[in-house]
Amino acid sequence: AELSDELAATVEAAAVPGNPRRLRMRVLREIARQAPEHARKAAEAKRRDRIVEFWNDATEGVSGMHVQGPADQVAVIKAAIDAEARQRTAGECRPIATRRFDALHDWARHALGLSGCKPEHVAHSASKRAHAEPSPPPEATDVESDCSVCNAPPTGQVGINVTVALATLLRLSEAPGDLDGLPIDAEAARELAADNRRRLWLTEDGTGRLLDVGASTYRPGAVTQRLVRGRDKTCRFPNCEQAAVRCDLDHTKGFHTEGGETVCENLCCLCRHHHRLKHESEWSYRLEPNGDVIWTAPSGREYPTLAEHPGDHDVLSAHFAGAHARERDREKAAEADHAEQARQAERRRIAEAARNGVDSFDPWLAPARPDNTEPPPW
């Protein structure tokens, strides 16, 4: 314990006599009594070293976590888990360790917004599932994702990445999938891929080339953001000129409430003011397939905001095409006029040279040398 020899001897003399089974506790107690400053520094060091680590065993297909920290804080965590796990009902047959895991799992689902139920229902979810009558597997919906008390549907997303090959997803192959780096069997990969609360990465079988990243995450990727902002250019509220780079990307069809996907066809650029106007008032809009946005006021009147596509305005296109044609005609006329002026100037020069008797057309005519110069040696 990094004590001085004298202090260690004092602790040993006070702690060693007695039952060997309680020796460790007596030593710690005497250290805290005889060297309180040392115990305080050790406790502070332990508080700085609190950690939560995760491990995976791909061979067994299991994962785990390791929690380490000051004894008082770990005791609080343990008491909270035990408080949920010890609530037993008639017919409960799960051991305490399993109930602790289920209680912790239910808390995690509620924290991620997957349970969709009230906080007081989370404590009863695991125990109710444990002694409930067996039921056939669900066909179209994930029954286990609903709250087992109030049957509320899930409302959130979970940041878990599922990678699966296209052939596996189509049941043409039994190649394993990937769950955040951990290999999983093909059937489990298909079940997780069907749950739109996970992030799906679809790859090509054999090559591993990424084919699709799915549209089930709330926040759009960087490429999708650039496409939508480049398409809209400004806020799509009528007469709003806020640049798209400073706008929010709003889901036209609600992501959590209406099951809208995070794709370009369901995203629209709105400045923060008009984004709040849409969610906090009776204003609404719809995004047409051609890119037009039709806003509906609380009075029911509609205000269209037409999409801006290069070259799609007939009047402007005709105007710019005519202006460019006239500019080209002016340039051609100026070139022809300049060429005609050059020809006339050449004719005048030739006529002047003929009147003066000077042959100005012999290209080999060299100027005469002065008489006081010697000819070149060549």
mmCIF file of C-alpha atoms in Angstrom:
data_model
loop_
_atom_site.group_PDB
_atom_site.id
_atom_site.type_symbol
_atom_site.label_atom_id
_atom_site.label_comp_id
_atom_site.label_asym_id
_atom_site.label_seq_id
_atom_site.Cartn_x
_atom_site.Cartn_y
_atom_site.Cartn_z
ATOM 1 C CA ALA A 1 0.000 0.000 0.000
ATOM 2 C CA GLU A 2 3.088 2.265 -0.339
ATOM 3 C CA LEU A 3 3.215 2.959 3.398
ATOM 4 C CA SER A 4 6.318 3.685 5.429
ATOM 5 C CA ASP A 5 7.811 0.822 7.414
ATOM 6 C CA GLU A 6 6.678 2.270 10.713
ATOM 7 C CA LEU A 7 3.129 2.881 9.509
ATOM 8 C CA ALA A 8 2.953 -0.531 7.870
ATOM 9 C CA ALA A 9 4.003 -2.169 11.142
ATOM 10 C CA THR A 10 1.318 -0.260 13.023
ATOM 11 C CA VAL A 11 -1.367 -1.328 10.512
ATOM 12 C CA GLU A 12 -0.162 -4.927 10.640
ATOM 13 C CA ALA A 13 -0.229 -5.053 14.422
ATOM 14 C CA ALA A 14 -3.800 -3.762 14.526
ATOM 15 C CA ALA A 15 -5.251 -5.723 11.578
ATOM 16 C CA VAL A 16 -3.591 -9.142 11.414
ATOM 17 C CA PRO A 17 -4.872 -10.697 14.667
ATOM 18 C CA GLY A 18 -8.321 -12.139 14.228
ATOM 19 C CA ASN A 19 -10.277 -14.176 11.674
ATOM 20 C CA PRO A 20 -8.273 -14.664 8.428
ATOM 21 C CA ARG A 21 -11.445 -14.410 6.366
ATOM 22 C CA ARG A 22 -11.826 -10.711 7.238
ATOM 23 C CA LEU A 23 -8.131 -9.866 6.973
ATOM 24 C CA ARG A 24 -8.413 -7.762 3.791
ATOM 25 C CA MET A 25 -11.233 -5.625 5.160
ATOM 26 C CA ARG A 26 -9.394 -5.067 8.446
ATOM 27 C CA VAL A 27 -6.228 -4.008 6.608
ATOM 28 C CA LEU A 28 -8.143 -1.501 4.467
ATOM 29 C CA ARG A 29 -9.934 -0.161 7.523
ATOM 30 C CA GLU A 30 -6.692 0.313 9.449
ATOM 31 C CA ILE A 31 -5.037 2.036 6.469
ATOM 32 C CA ALA A 32 -7.936 4.463 6.292
ATOM 33 C CA ARG A 33 -7.618 5.071 10.043
ATOM 34 C CA GLN A 34 -3.828 5.295 10.351
ATOM 35 C CA ALA A 35 -3.123 7.026 6.973
ATOM 36 C CA PRO A 36 -6.204 9.050 5.967
ATOM 37 C CA GLU A 37 -4.240 11.226 3.520
ATOM 38 C CA HIS A 38 -2.986 8.125 1.695
ATOM 39 C CA ALA A 39 -6.513 6.704 1.538
ATOM 40 C CA ARG A 40 -7.843 9.996 0.157
ATOM 41 C CA LYS A 41 -5.219 10.124 -2.612
ATOM 42 C CA ALA A 42 -5.900 6.486 -3.498
ATOM 43 C CA ALA A 43 -9.628 7.180 -3.740
ATOM 44 C CA GLU A 44 -9.015 10.197 -6.007
ATOM 45 C CA ALA A 45 -6.802 8.101 -8.273
ATOM 46 C CA LYS A 46 -9.500 5.453 -8.526
ATOM 47 C CA ARG A 47 -12.078 8.072 -9.459
ATOM 48 C CA ARG A 48 -9.870 9.185 -12.345
ATOM 49 C CA ASP A 49 -9.463 5.586 -13.513
ATOM 50 C CA ARG A 50 -13.177 4.743 -13.834
ATOM 51 C CA ILE A 51 -13.761 2.846 -17.081
ATOM 52 C CA VAL A 52 -16.323 0.838 -19.014
ATOM 53 C CA GLU A 53 -14.828 -1.603 -21.523
ATOM 54 C CA PHE A 54 -16.472 -3.952 -24.015
ATOM 55 C CA TRP A 55 -15.264 -7.259 -25.420
ATOM 56 C CA ASN A 56 -16.485 -9.652 -28.125
ATOM 57 C CA ASP A 57 -16.030 -13.389 -28.548
ATOM 58 C CA ALA A 58 -16.685 -14.122 -32.219
ATOM 59 C CA THR A 59 -16.248 -17.864 -31.694
ATOM 60 C CA GLU A 60 -18.980 -18.131 -29.063
ATOM 61 C CA GLY A 61 -21.077 -15.282 -30.481
ATOM 62 C CA VAL A 62 -21.272 -13.422 -27.176
ATOM 63 C CA SER A 63 -20.188 -9.995 -25.965
ATOM 64 C CA GLY A 64 -19.615 -8.499 -22.553
ATOM 65 C CA MET A 65 -18.700 -5.366 -20.667
ATOM 66 C CA HIS A 66 -16.403 -4.568 -17.761
ATOM 67 C CA VAL A 67 -17.196 -1.743 -15.324
ATOM 68 C CA GLN A 68 -14.561 -0.465 -12.942
ATOM 69 C CA GLY A 69 -14.523 2.576 -10.708
ATOM 70 C CA PRO A 70 -14.662 3.817 -7.114
ATOM 71 C CA ALA A 71 -16.431 1.430 -4.800
ATOM 72 C CA ASP A 72 -19.124 3.924 -3.800
ATOM 73 C CA GLN A 73 -20.081 4.731 -7.395
ATOM 74 C CA VAL A 74 -20.079 1.091 -8.478
ATOM 75 C CA ALA A 75 -22.260 0.340 -5.448
ATOM 76 C CA VAL A 76 -24.801 2.898 -6.682
ATOM 77 C CA ILE A 77 -24.868 1.253 -10.125
ATOM 78 C CA LYS A 78 -25.242 -2.206 -8.602
ATOM 79 C CA ALA A 79 -28.031 -1.057 -6.274
ATOM 80 C CA ALA A 80 -29.939 0.488 -9.186
ATOM 81 C CA ILE A 81 -29.707 -2.715 -11.244
ATOM 82 C CA ASP A 82 -30.658 -4.899 -8.303
ATOM 83 C CA ALA A 83 -33.617 -2.664 -7.484
ATOM 84 C CA GLU A 84 -35.045 -3.391 -10.934
ATOM 85 C CA ALA A 85 -33.997 -7.043 -11.064
ATOM 86 C CA ARG A 86 -35.419 -8.027 -7.664
ATOM 87 C CA GLN A 87 -38.977 -7.106 -8.577
ATOM 88 C CA ARG A 88 -40.253 -10.643 -8.972
ATOM 89 C CA THR A 89 -43.732 -11.709 -9.861
ATOM 90 C CA ALA A 90 -45.591 -15.019 -9.613
ATOM 91 C CA GLY A 91 -44.076 -17.609 -11.903
ATOM 92 C CA GLU A 92 -40.675 -15.911 -12.123
ATOM 93 C CA CYS A 93 -37.992 -18.524 -12.751
ATOM 94 C CA ARG A 94 -35.042 -16.514 -14.067
ATOM 95 C CA PRO A 95 -31.904 -16.393 -11.918
ATOM 96 C CA ILE A 96 -30.834 -13.058 -10.462
ATOM 97 C CA ALA A 97 -27.966 -12.650 -12.971
ATOM 98 C CA THR A 98 -30.376 -13.019 -15.896
ATOM 99 C CA ARG A 99 -32.810 -10.569 -14.335
ATOM 100 C CA ARG A 100 -30.006 -8.051 -13.915
ATOM 101 C CA PHE A 101 -29.101 -8.360 -17.583
ATOM 102 C CA ASP A 102 -32.732 -7.974 -18.679
ATOM 103 C CA ALA A 103 -33.205 -4.938 -16.450
ATOM 104 C CA LEU A 104 -30.079 -3.320 -17.871
ATOM 105 C CA HIS A 105 -31.173 -4.164 -21.423
ATOM 106 C CA ASP A 106 -34.622 -2.655 -20.869
ATOM 107 C CA TRP A 107 -33.033 0.508 -19.501
ATOM 108 C CA ALA A 108 -30.787 0.763 -22.576
ATOM 109 C CA ARG A 109 -33.753 0.351 -24.931
ATOM 110 C CA HIS A 110 -35.656 3.061 -23.092
ATOM 111 C CA ALA A 111 -32.635 5.404 -23.157
ATOM 112 C CA LEU A 112 -32.387 4.968 -26.941
ATOM 113 C CA GLY A 113 -36.102 5.558 -27.400
ATOM 114 C CA LEU A 114 -36.737 2.031 -28.680
ATOM 115 C CA SER A 115 -39.283 1.007 -26.095
ATOM 116 C CA GLY A 116 -41.751 3.819 -26.758
ATOM 117 C CA CYS A 117 -43.224 3.306 -23.281
ATOM 118 C CA LYS A 118 -43.377 5.243 -20.072
ATOM 119 C CA PRO A 119 -40.411 5.068 -17.674
ATOM 120 C CA GLU A 120 -42.406 3.261 -15.010
ATOM 121 C CA HIS A 121 -43.176 0.485 -17.486
ATOM 122 C CA VAL A 122 -39.542 -0.353 -18.147
ATOM 123 C CA ALA A 123 -39.087 -2.103 -14.805
ATOM 124 C CA HIS A 124 -41.897 -4.548 -15.567
ATOM 125 C CA SER A 125 -41.026 -5.361 -19.185
ATOM 126 C CA ALA A 126 -38.453 -8.079 -18.544
ATOM 127 C CA SER A 127 -40.423 -9.928 -15.857
ATOM 128 C CA LYS A 128 -43.608 -9.872 -17.914
ATOM 129 C CA ARG A 129 -41.833 -11.331 -20.950
ATOM 130 C CA ALA A 130 -40.245 -14.045 -18.813
ATOM 131 C CA HIS A 131 -43.447 -15.724 -17.597
ATOM 132 C CA ALA A 132 -45.728 -14.805 -20.501
ATOM 133 C CA GLU A 133 -47.339 -17.529 -22.560
ATOM 134 C CA PRO A 134 -45.317 -18.510 -25.648
ATOM 135 C CA SER A 135 -46.617 -16.955 -28.837
ATOM 136 C CA PRO A 136 -45.878 -17.595 -32.495
ATOM 137 C CA PRO A 137 -43.191 -15.432 -34.110
ATOM 138 C CA PRO A 138 -44.404 -12.142 -35.598
ATOM 139 C CA GLU A 139 -45.022 -11.949 -39.292
ATOM 140 C CA ALA A 140 -44.820 -8.279 -40.199
ATOM 141 C CA THR A 141 -43.841 -6.421 -37.022
ATOM 142 C CA ASP A 142 -41.283 -6.861 -34.287
ATOM 143 C CA VAL A 143 -43.481 -7.591 -31.284
ATOM 144 C CA GLU A 144 -40.529 -7.652 -28.905
ATOM 145 C CA SER A 145 -39.762 -4.035 -29.755
ATOM 146 C CA ASP A 146 -43.084 -2.890 -28.286
ATOM 147 C CA CYS A 147 -43.552 -2.170 -24.600
ATOM 148 C CA SER A 148 -44.792 -5.318 -22.870
ATOM 149 C CA VAL A 149 -46.960 -3.225 -20.516
ATOM 150 C CA CYS A 150 -48.644 -0.588 -22.673
ATOM 151 C CA ASN A 151 -47.868 -2.105 -26.131
ATOM 152 C CA ALA A 152 -46.549 1.252 -27.321
ATOM 153 C CA PRO A 153 -44.644 1.126 -30.621
ATOM 154 C CA PRO A 154 -40.933 2.003 -30.749
ATOM 155 C CA THR A 155 -40.159 5.658 -31.401
ATOM 156 C CA GLY A 156 -36.377 5.908 -31.729
ATOM 157 C CA GLN A 157 -33.314 4.794 -33.610
ATOM 158 C CA VAL A 158 -30.275 2.900 -32.409
ATOM 159 C CA GLY A 159 -26.755 3.528 -33.653
ATOM 160 C CA ILE A 160 -25.905 -0.067 -34.613
ATOM 161 C CA ASN A 161 -24.410 -0.757 -38.037
ATOM 162 C CA VAL A 162 -25.487 -3.939 -39.821
ATOM 163 C CA THR A 163 -23.515 -5.004 -42.908
ATOM 164 C CA VAL A 164 -25.064 -7.711 -45.075
ATOM 165 C CA ALA A 165 -24.499 -8.919 -48.618
ATOM 166 C CA LEU A 166 -27.285 -8.502 -51.150
ATOM 167 C CA ALA A 167 -27.357 -12.246 -51.891
ATOM 168 C CA THR A 168 -27.739 -12.966 -48.177
ATOM 169 C CA LEU A 169 -30.553 -10.469 -47.870
ATOM 170 C CA LEU A 170 -32.367 -12.126 -50.815
ATOM 171 C CA ARG A 171 -31.787 -15.599 -49.275
ATOM 172 C CA LEU A 172 -29.597 -16.601 -52.213
ATOM 173 C CA SER A 173 -26.602 -17.102 -49.939
ATOM 174 C CA GLU A 174 -25.869 -17.945 -46.314
ATOM 175 C CA ALA A 175 -22.803 -15.712 -46.067
ATOM 176 C CA PRO A 176 -22.487 -14.234 -42.558
ATOM 177 C CA GLY A 177 -23.198 -10.588 -41.850
ATOM 178 C CA ASP A 178 -21.423 -8.083 -39.665
ATOM 179 C CA LEU A 179 -22.711 -6.315 -36.550
ATOM 180 C CA ASP A 180 -20.334 -3.473 -35.663
ATOM 181 C CA GLY A 181 -17.333 -5.661 -36.527
ATOM 182 C CA LEU A 182 -18.719 -8.861 -34.953
ATOM 183 C CA PRO A 183 -19.619 -11.680 -37.389
ATOM 184 C CA ILE A 184 -23.214 -12.872 -37.132
ATOM 185 C CA ASP A 185 -25.047 -15.673 -38.907
ATOM 186 C CA ALA A 186 -27.055 -14.997 -42.055
ATOM 187 C CA GLU A 187 -30.494 -15.353 -40.440
ATOM 188 C CA ALA A 188 -29.632 -12.907 -37.658
ATOM 189 C CA ALA A 189 -28.253 -10.474 -40.256
ATOM 190 C CA ARG A 190 -31.509 -10.656 -42.224
ATOM 191 C CA GLU A 191 -33.596 -10.037 -39.097
ATOM 192 C CA LEU A 192 -31.514 -7.011 -38.097
ATOM 193 C CA ALA A 193 -31.558 -5.644 -41.656
ATOM 194 C CA ALA A 194 -35.361 -5.824 -41.678
ATOM 195 C CA ASP A 195 -35.487 -3.649 -38.542
ATOM 196 C CA ASN A 196 -35.380 -0.066 -39.798
ATOM 197 C CA ARG A 197 -34.017 1.166 -36.460
ATOM 198 C CA ARG A 198 -30.549 -0.087 -37.396
ATOM 199 C CA ARG A 199 -28.145 1.422 -39.921
ATOM 200 C CA LEU A 200 -28.011 -0.918 -42.919
ATOM 201 C CA TRP A 201 -24.932 -1.248 -45.150
ATOM 202 C CA LEU A 202 -25.743 -3.327 -48.235
ATOM 203 C CA THR A 203 -22.763 -4.834 -50.072
ATOM 204 C CA GLU A 204 -22.220 -6.804 -53.261
ATOM 205 C CA ASP A 205 -21.666 -10.502 -52.730
ATOM 206 C CA GLY A 206 -18.109 -11.584 -53.489
ATOM 207 C CA THR A 207 -16.543 -8.169 -54.037
ATOM 208 C CA GLY A 208 -17.800 -6.407 -50.918
ATOM 209 C CA ARG A 209 -18.545 -3.254 -52.923
ATOM 210 C CA LEU A 210 -20.952 -0.963 -51.081
ATOM 211 C CA LEU A 211 -24.290 -0.809 -52.910
ATOM 212 C CA ASP A 212 -26.516 1.128 -50.537
ATOM 213 C CA VAL A 213 -26.366 2.645 -47.050
ATOM 214 C CA GLY A 214 -30.090 2.476 -46.375
ATOM 215 C CA ALA A 215 -32.421 5.331 -45.576
ATOM 216 C CA SER A 216 -33.411 4.453 -42.017
ATOM 217 C CA THR A 217 -31.129 6.861 -40.137
ATOM 218 C CA TYR A 218 -32.402 10.252 -39.040
ATOM 219 C CA ARG A 219 -29.426 12.374 -40.053
ATOM 220 C CA PRO A 220 -28.604 12.385 -43.793
ATOM 221 C CA GLY A 221 -25.103 11.611 -44.954
ATOM 222 C CA ALA A 222 -22.701 14.153 -46.398
ATOM 223 C CA VAL A 223 -23.493 13.207 -50.010
ATOM 224 C CA THR A 224 -27.259 13.472 -49.457
ATOM 225 C CA GLN A 225 -26.821 16.855 -47.776
ATOM 226 C CA ARG A 226 -24.828 18.197 -50.726
ATOM 227 C CA LEU A 227 -27.411 16.921 -53.204
ATOM 228 C CA VAL A 228 -30.373 18.482 -51.375
ATOM 229 C CA ARG A 229 -28.649 21.822 -50.751
ATOM 230 C CA GLY A 230 -27.471 21.990 -54.343
ATOM 231 C CA ARG A 231 -30.983 21.221 -55.570
ATOM 232 C CA ASP A 232 -32.812 23.748 -53.380
ATOM 233 C CA LYS A 233 -30.179 26.553 -53.320
ATOM 234 C CA THR A 234 -32.289 28.550 -50.813
ATOM 235 C CA CYS A 235 -34.975 28.026 -48.176
ATOM 236 C CA ARG A 236 -38.081 26.625 -49.888
ATOM 237 C CA PHE A 237 -40.548 28.864 -48.072
ATOM 238 C CA PRO A 238 -42.140 31.382 -50.490
ATOM 239 C CA ASN A 239 -39.904 34.446 -51.059
ATOM 240 C CA CYS A 240 -37.282 33.355 -48.496
ATOM 241 C CA GLU A 241 -33.757 33.929 -49.826
ATOM 242 C CA GLN A 242 -31.780 32.283 -47.004
ATOM 243 C CA ALA A 243 -28.942 30.255 -48.577
ATOM 244 C CA ALA A 244 -29.330 26.492 -48.410
ATOM 245 C CA VAL A 245 -25.928 26.065 -46.742
ATOM 246 C CA ARG A 246 -27.363 27.850 -43.681
ATOM 247 C CA CYS A 247 -30.674 25.955 -43.665
ATOM 248 C CA ASP A 248 -31.898 22.857 -41.833
ATOM 249 C CA LEU A 249 -32.801 19.710 -43.742
ATOM 250 C CA ASP A 250 -36.407 18.906 -42.871
ATOM 251 C CA HIS A 251 -38.140 15.566 -43.440
ATOM 252 C CA THR A 252 -41.217 16.316 -45.535
ATOM 253 C CA LYS A 253 -42.797 13.130 -44.256
ATOM 254 C CA GLY A 254 -42.000 12.860 -40.547
ATOM 255 C CA PHE A 255 -39.180 10.443 -39.769
ATOM 256 C CA HIS A 256 -40.403 9.317 -36.331
ATOM 257 C CA THR A 257 -44.127 9.995 -36.670
ATOM 258 C CA GLU A 258 -44.868 9.011 -40.278
ATOM 259 C CA GLY A 259 -42.039 6.643 -41.150
ATOM 260 C CA GLY A 260 -40.473 8.975 -43.718
ATOM 261 C CA GLU A 261 -37.106 7.944 -45.107
ATOM 262 C CA THR A 262 -33.924 10.008 -45.194
ATOM 263 C CA VAL A 263 -33.685 10.348 -48.977
ATOM 264 C CA CYS A 264 -33.453 13.347 -51.291
ATOM 265 C CA GLU A 265 -37.104 12.957 -52.307
ATOM 266 C CA ASN A 266 -38.155 13.407 -48.649
ATOM 267 C CA LEU A 267 -35.786 16.216 -47.619
ATOM 268 C CA CYS A 268 -36.246 19.955 -48.034
ATOM 269 C CA CYS A 269 -34.111 22.965 -47.090
ATOM 270 C CA LEU A 270 -35.787 25.261 -44.549
ATOM 271 C CA CYS A 271 -34.221 28.093 -42.596
ATOM 272 C CA ARG A 272 -34.507 27.824 -38.823
ATOM 273 C CA HIS A 273 -37.399 30.309 -38.658
ATOM 274 C CA HIS A 274 -39.555 28.546 -41.260
ATOM 275 C CA HIS A 275 -38.518 25.139 -39.900
ATOM 276 C CA ARG A 276 -40.049 26.110 -36.565
ATOM 277 C CA LEU A 277 -43.027 27.606 -38.356
ATOM 278 C CA LYS A 278 -43.744 24.228 -39.928
ATOM 279 C CA HIS A 279 -43.492 22.285 -36.651
ATOM 280 C CA GLU A 280 -45.002 24.831 -34.240
ATOM 281 C CA SER A 281 -47.905 26.182 -36.283
ATOM 282 C CA GLU A 282 -50.543 24.985 -38.725
ATOM 283 C CA TRP A 283 -48.411 25.754 -41.770
ATOM 284 C CA SER A 284 -47.578 22.634 -43.796
ATOM 285 C CA TYR A 285 -46.122 21.761 -47.160
ATOM 286 C CA ARG A 286 -45.721 18.903 -49.590
ATOM 287 C CA LEU A 287 -42.840 18.170 -51.915
ATOM 288 C CA GLU A 288 -43.899 17.258 -55.459
ATOM 289 C CA PRO A 289 -41.944 14.716 -57.568
ATOM 290 C CA ASN A 290 -40.807 17.497 -59.943
ATOM 291 C CA GLY A 291 -39.237 19.423 -57.035
ATOM 292 C CA ASP A 292 -42.018 21.983 -56.519
ATOM 293 C CA VAL A 293 -43.000 22.766 -52.918
ATOM 294 C CA ILE A 294 -46.650 23.587 -52.192
ATOM 295 C CA TRP A 295 -47.174 25.379 -48.862
ATOM 296 C CA THR A 296 -50.592 25.403 -47.202
ATOM 297 C CA ALA A 297 -51.436 28.277 -44.854
ATOM 298 C CA PRO A 298 -53.670 27.839 -41.794
ATOM 299 C CA SER A 299 -56.446 29.432 -43.861
ATOM 300 C CA GLY A 300 -56.159 26.640 -46.425
ATOM 301 C CA ARG A 301 -54.705 28.791 -49.176
ATOM 302 C CA GLU A 302 -51.784 27.260 -51.093
ATOM 303 C CA TYR A 303 -48.554 29.027 -52.030
ATOM 304 C CA PRO A 304 -46.373 27.201 -54.567
ATOM 305 C CA THR A 305 -42.594 27.514 -54.674
ATOM 306 C CA LEU A 306 -41.437 26.275 -58.061
ATOM 307 C CA ALA A 307 -38.211 24.349 -58.399
ATOM 308 C CA GLU A 308 -35.317 26.121 -60.093
ATOM 309 C CA HIS A 309 -33.759 23.922 -62.758
ATOM 310 C CA PRO A 310 -31.217 25.344 -65.248
ATOM 311 C CA GLY A 311 -32.822 26.017 -68.631
ATOM 312 C CA ASP A 312 -36.356 25.021 -67.717
ATOM 313 C CA HIS A 313 -37.947 28.521 -67.966
ATOM 314 C CA ASP A 314 -39.285 29.028 -71.494
ATOM 315 C CA VAL A 315 -39.343 32.844 -71.446
ATOM 316 C CA LEU A 316 -35.886 33.198 -69.902
ATOM 317 C CA SER A 317 -34.443 30.521 -72.163
ATOM 318 C CA ALA A 318 -35.796 32.280 -75.284
ATOM 319 C CA HIS A 319 -34.543 35.647 -74.027
ATOM 320 C CA PHE A 320 -31.009 34.401 -73.351
ATOM 321 C CA ALA A 321 -30.891 32.435 -76.605
ATOM 322 C CA GLY A 322 -31.936 35.557 -78.599
ATOM 323 C CA ALA A 323 -29.423 37.741 -76.768
ATOM 324 C CA HIS A 324 -26.620 35.279 -77.490
ATOM 325 C CA ALA A 325 -27.627 35.094 -81.166
ATOM 326 C CA ARG A 326 -27.637 38.882 -81.480
ATOM 327 C CA GLU A 327 -24.232 39.073 -79.806
ATOM 328 C CA ARG A 328 -22.809 36.558 -82.264
ATOM 329 C CA ASP A 329 -24.299 38.510 -85.206
ATOM 330 C CA ARG A 330 -22.710 41.710 -83.918
ATOM 331 C CA GLU A 331 -19.335 40.019 -83.591
ATOM 332 C CA LYS A 332 -19.569 38.629 -87.137
ATOM 333 C CA ALA A 333 -20.573 42.049 -88.516
ATOM 334 C CA ALA A 334 -17.681 43.712 -86.711
ATOM 335 C CA GLU A 335 -15.242 41.149 -88.114
ATOM 336 C CA ALA A 336 -16.596 41.633 -91.657
ATOM 337 C CA ASP A 337 -16.393 45.433 -91.343
ATOM 338 C CA HIS A 338 -12.810 45.225 -90.070
ATOM 339 C CA ALA A 339 -11.825 42.934 -92.969
ATOM 340 C CA GLU A 340 -13.430 45.305 -95.516
ATOM 341 C CA GLN A 341 -11.595 48.290 -94.051
ATOM 342 C CA ALA A 342 -8.312 46.371 -94.279
ATOM 343 C CA ARG A 343 -8.938 45.528 -97.928
ATOM 344 C CA GLN A 344 -9.745 49.158 -98.799
ATOM 345 C CA ALA A 345 -6.601 50.369 -97.028
ATOM 346 C CA GLU A 346 -4.535 47.865 -99.026
ATOM 347 C CA ARG A 347 -6.096 49.053 -102.293
ATOM 348 C CA ARG A 348 -5.267 52.689 -101.454
ATOM 349 C CA ARG A 349 -1.674 51.789 -100.640
ATOM 350 C CA ILE A 350 -1.276 49.909 -103.914
ATOM 351 C CA ALA A 351 -2.698 52.811 -105.931
ATOM 352 C CA GLU A 352 -0.394 55.301 -104.188
ATOM 353 C CA ALA A 353 2.662 53.123 -104.890
ATOM 354 C CA ALA A 354 1.692 52.808 -108.585
ATOM 355 C CA ARG A 355 1.428 56.594 -108.958
ATOM 356 C CA ASN A 356 4.899 57.052 -107.425
ATOM 357 C CA GLY A 357 6.532 54.332 -109.597
ATOM 358 C CA VAL A 358 7.619 52.224 -106.601
ATOM 359 C CA ASP A 359 7.395 48.469 -106.838
ATOM 360 C CA SER A 360 6.414 47.598 -103.323
ATOM 361 C CA PHE A 361 5.456 43.997 -104.112
ATOM 362 C CA ASP A 362 8.959 42.448 -104.621
ATOM 363 C CA PRO A 363 9.574 40.508 -101.388
ATOM 364 C CA TRP A 364 13.212 39.892 -102.360
ATOM 365 C CA LEU A 365 14.043 43.561 -102.735
ATOM 366 C CA ALA A 366 16.615 44.386 -100.053
ATOM 367 C CA PRO A 367 17.494 47.894 -98.966
ATOM 368 C CA ALA A 368 20.744 49.318 -100.404
ATOM 369 C CA ARG A 369 23.851 49.189 -98.197
ATOM 370 C CA PRO A 370 25.631 52.394 -97.241
ATOM 371 C CA ASP A 371 28.852 52.968 -99.311
ATOM 372 C CA ASN A 372 31.106 53.065 -96.200
ATOM 373 C CA THR A 373 30.285 49.502 -95.078
ATOM 374 C CA GLU A 374 32.100 46.299 -96.038
ATOM 375 C CA PRO A 375 30.106 43.373 -97.379
ATOM 376 C CA PRO A 376 29.684 40.460 -95.008
ATOM 377 C CA PRO A 377 32.271 37.645 -95.297
ATOM 378 C CA TRP A 378 29.754 35.175 -96.573
#
